[in-house]
Amino acid sequence: MHWVLMGIALLTATVVAVGGVAGIATGWVVPWGRSRVLRPRLWGYGSVVTAVGATLWIFLGPMAGPPHRPSAYVAWAGWIMFMAGLLIQHRAQRHGRAPGDATKTSS
């Protein structure tokens, strides 16, 4: 079962990284996120940082067994990279309008 989980985690990180590289190189964004993403290249950089951080955290943290001192620090650095990548992706999206921001016009 451990190998199955490692395979799924690796596949997920690879798909996210490939999507990020496509966003950086061509401006392509996954179909379910196109309407929200304002800056596709920035979103791509965020995806790559997220994938690298998740890979470091997963494979040196929970799936590595008992933590050793150096690998535990690298695993936590991966968690911080993962969160930073999510923040970068969030900054690449357009913000929704607040309910009270609608303007009334008379025509």
Coordinates of N, CA and C in Angstrom, one line a residue, residues 12-25 40-56 78 81-82 84-86 88-89:
T12 N 0.4 12.9 -9.0 CA -0.3 14.2 -8.7 C 0.7 15.3 -8.8
A13 N 1.9 15.2 -8.2 CA 2.9 16.3 -8.3 C 3.3 16.5 -9.7
T14 N 3.5 15.4 -10.5 CA 3.9 15.6 -11.8 C 2.9 16.3 -12.7
V15 N 1.6 15.9 -12.5 CA 0.5 16.6 -13.3 C 0.5 18.1 -12.9
V16 N 0.6 18.4 -11.7 CA 0.6 19.8 -11.3 C 1.8 20.6 -11.9
A17 N 3.0 20.0 -11.8 CA 4.2 20.6 -12.4 C 4.1 20.8 -13.9
V18 N 3.5 19.8 -14.6 CA 3.4 19.9 -16.0 C 2.4 21.0 -16.4
G19 N 1.3 21.1 -15.6 CA 0.3 22.1 -15.9 C 1.0 23.5 -15.6
G20 N 1.8 23.6 -14.6 CA 2.5 24.8 -14.3 C 3.5 25.2 -15.4
V21 N 4.2 24.2 -15.9 CA 5.2 24.5 -17.0 C 4.4 24.9 -18.3
A22 N 3.3 24.3 -18.5 CA 2.4 24.7 -19.7 C 1.9 26.2 -19.5
G23 N 1.6 26.5 -18.2 CA 1.1 27.9 -18.0 C 2.3 28.9 -18.2
I24 N 3.5 28.5 -17.8 CA 4.6 29.4 -18.0 C 5.0 29.6 -19.4
A25 N 5.0 28.5 -20.1 CA 5.5 28.5 -21.5 C 4.4 29.0 -22.5
P40 N -1.8 34.0 -16.2 CA -1.5 32.6 -16.4 C 0.0 32.2 -16.1
R41 N 0.9 33.1 -16.5 CA 2.3 32.8 -16.2 C 2.6 32.8 -14.7
L42 N 2.1 33.7 -14.0 CA 2.3 33.7 -12.5 C 1.6 32.5 -11.9
W43 N 0.5 32.1 -12.4 CA -0.2 30.9 -11.9 C 0.6 29.7 -12.2
G44 N 1.3 29.6 -13.4 CA 2.2 28.5 -13.7 C 3.4 28.4 -12.8
Y45 N 4.0 29.6 -12.4 CA 5.1 29.6 -11.5 C 4.6 29.1 -10.1
G46 N 3.4 29.5 -9.7 CA 2.9 29.0 -8.5 C 2.6 27.5 -8.5
S47 N 2.2 27.0 -9.6 CA 2.0 25.6 -9.7 C 3.3 24.8 -9.6
V48 N 4.3 25.3 -10.2 CA 5.6 24.6 -10.1 C 6.2 24.6 -8.7
V49 N 6.1 25.8 -8.1 CA 6.5 25.9 -6.7 C 5.7 25.0 -5.8
T50 N 4.4 24.9 -6.0 CA 3.5 24.0 -5.2 C 3.9 22.6 -5.4
A51 N 4.2 22.2 -6.6 CA 4.5 20.8 -6.9 C 5.9 20.4 -6.3
V52 N 6.8 21.3 -6.4 CA 8.2 21.0 -5.8 C 8.0 20.9 -4.3
G53 N 7.3 21.9 -3.7 CA 7.2 21.9 -2.2 C 6.4 20.6 -1.7
A54 N 5.3 20.3 -2.4 CA 4.6 19.1 -2.1 C 5.4 17.8 -2.2
T55 N 6.2 17.7 -3.2 CA 7.1 16.6 -3.4 C 8.1 16.5 -2.2
L56 N 8.7 17.6 -1.9 CA 9.7 17.6 -0.8 C 9.0 17.2 0.5
G78 N 9.8 22.2 2.5 CA 8.9 21.8 1.4 C 7.4 22.2 1.7
M81 N 7.3 25.8 1.1 CA 7.2 26.1 -0.4 C 5.9 25.8 -0.9
F82 N 5.2 24.7 -0.4 CA 3.9 24.3 -0.9 C 2.9 25.5 -0.6
A84 N 3.7 28.6 -0.1 CA 4.0 29.8 -0.9 C 3.5 29.7 -2.3
G85 N 3.6 28.5 -2.8 CA 3.1 28.2 -4.2 C 1.6 28.5 -4.3
L86 N 0.9 28.0 -3.2 CA -0.6 28.3 -3.2 C -0.9 29.8 -3.1
I88 N 1.0 32.2 -4.3 CA 1.3 32.7 -5.6 C 0.2 32.4 -6.6
Q89 N -0.3 31.2 -6.5 CA -1.5 30.9 -7.4 C -2.7 31.8 -7.0

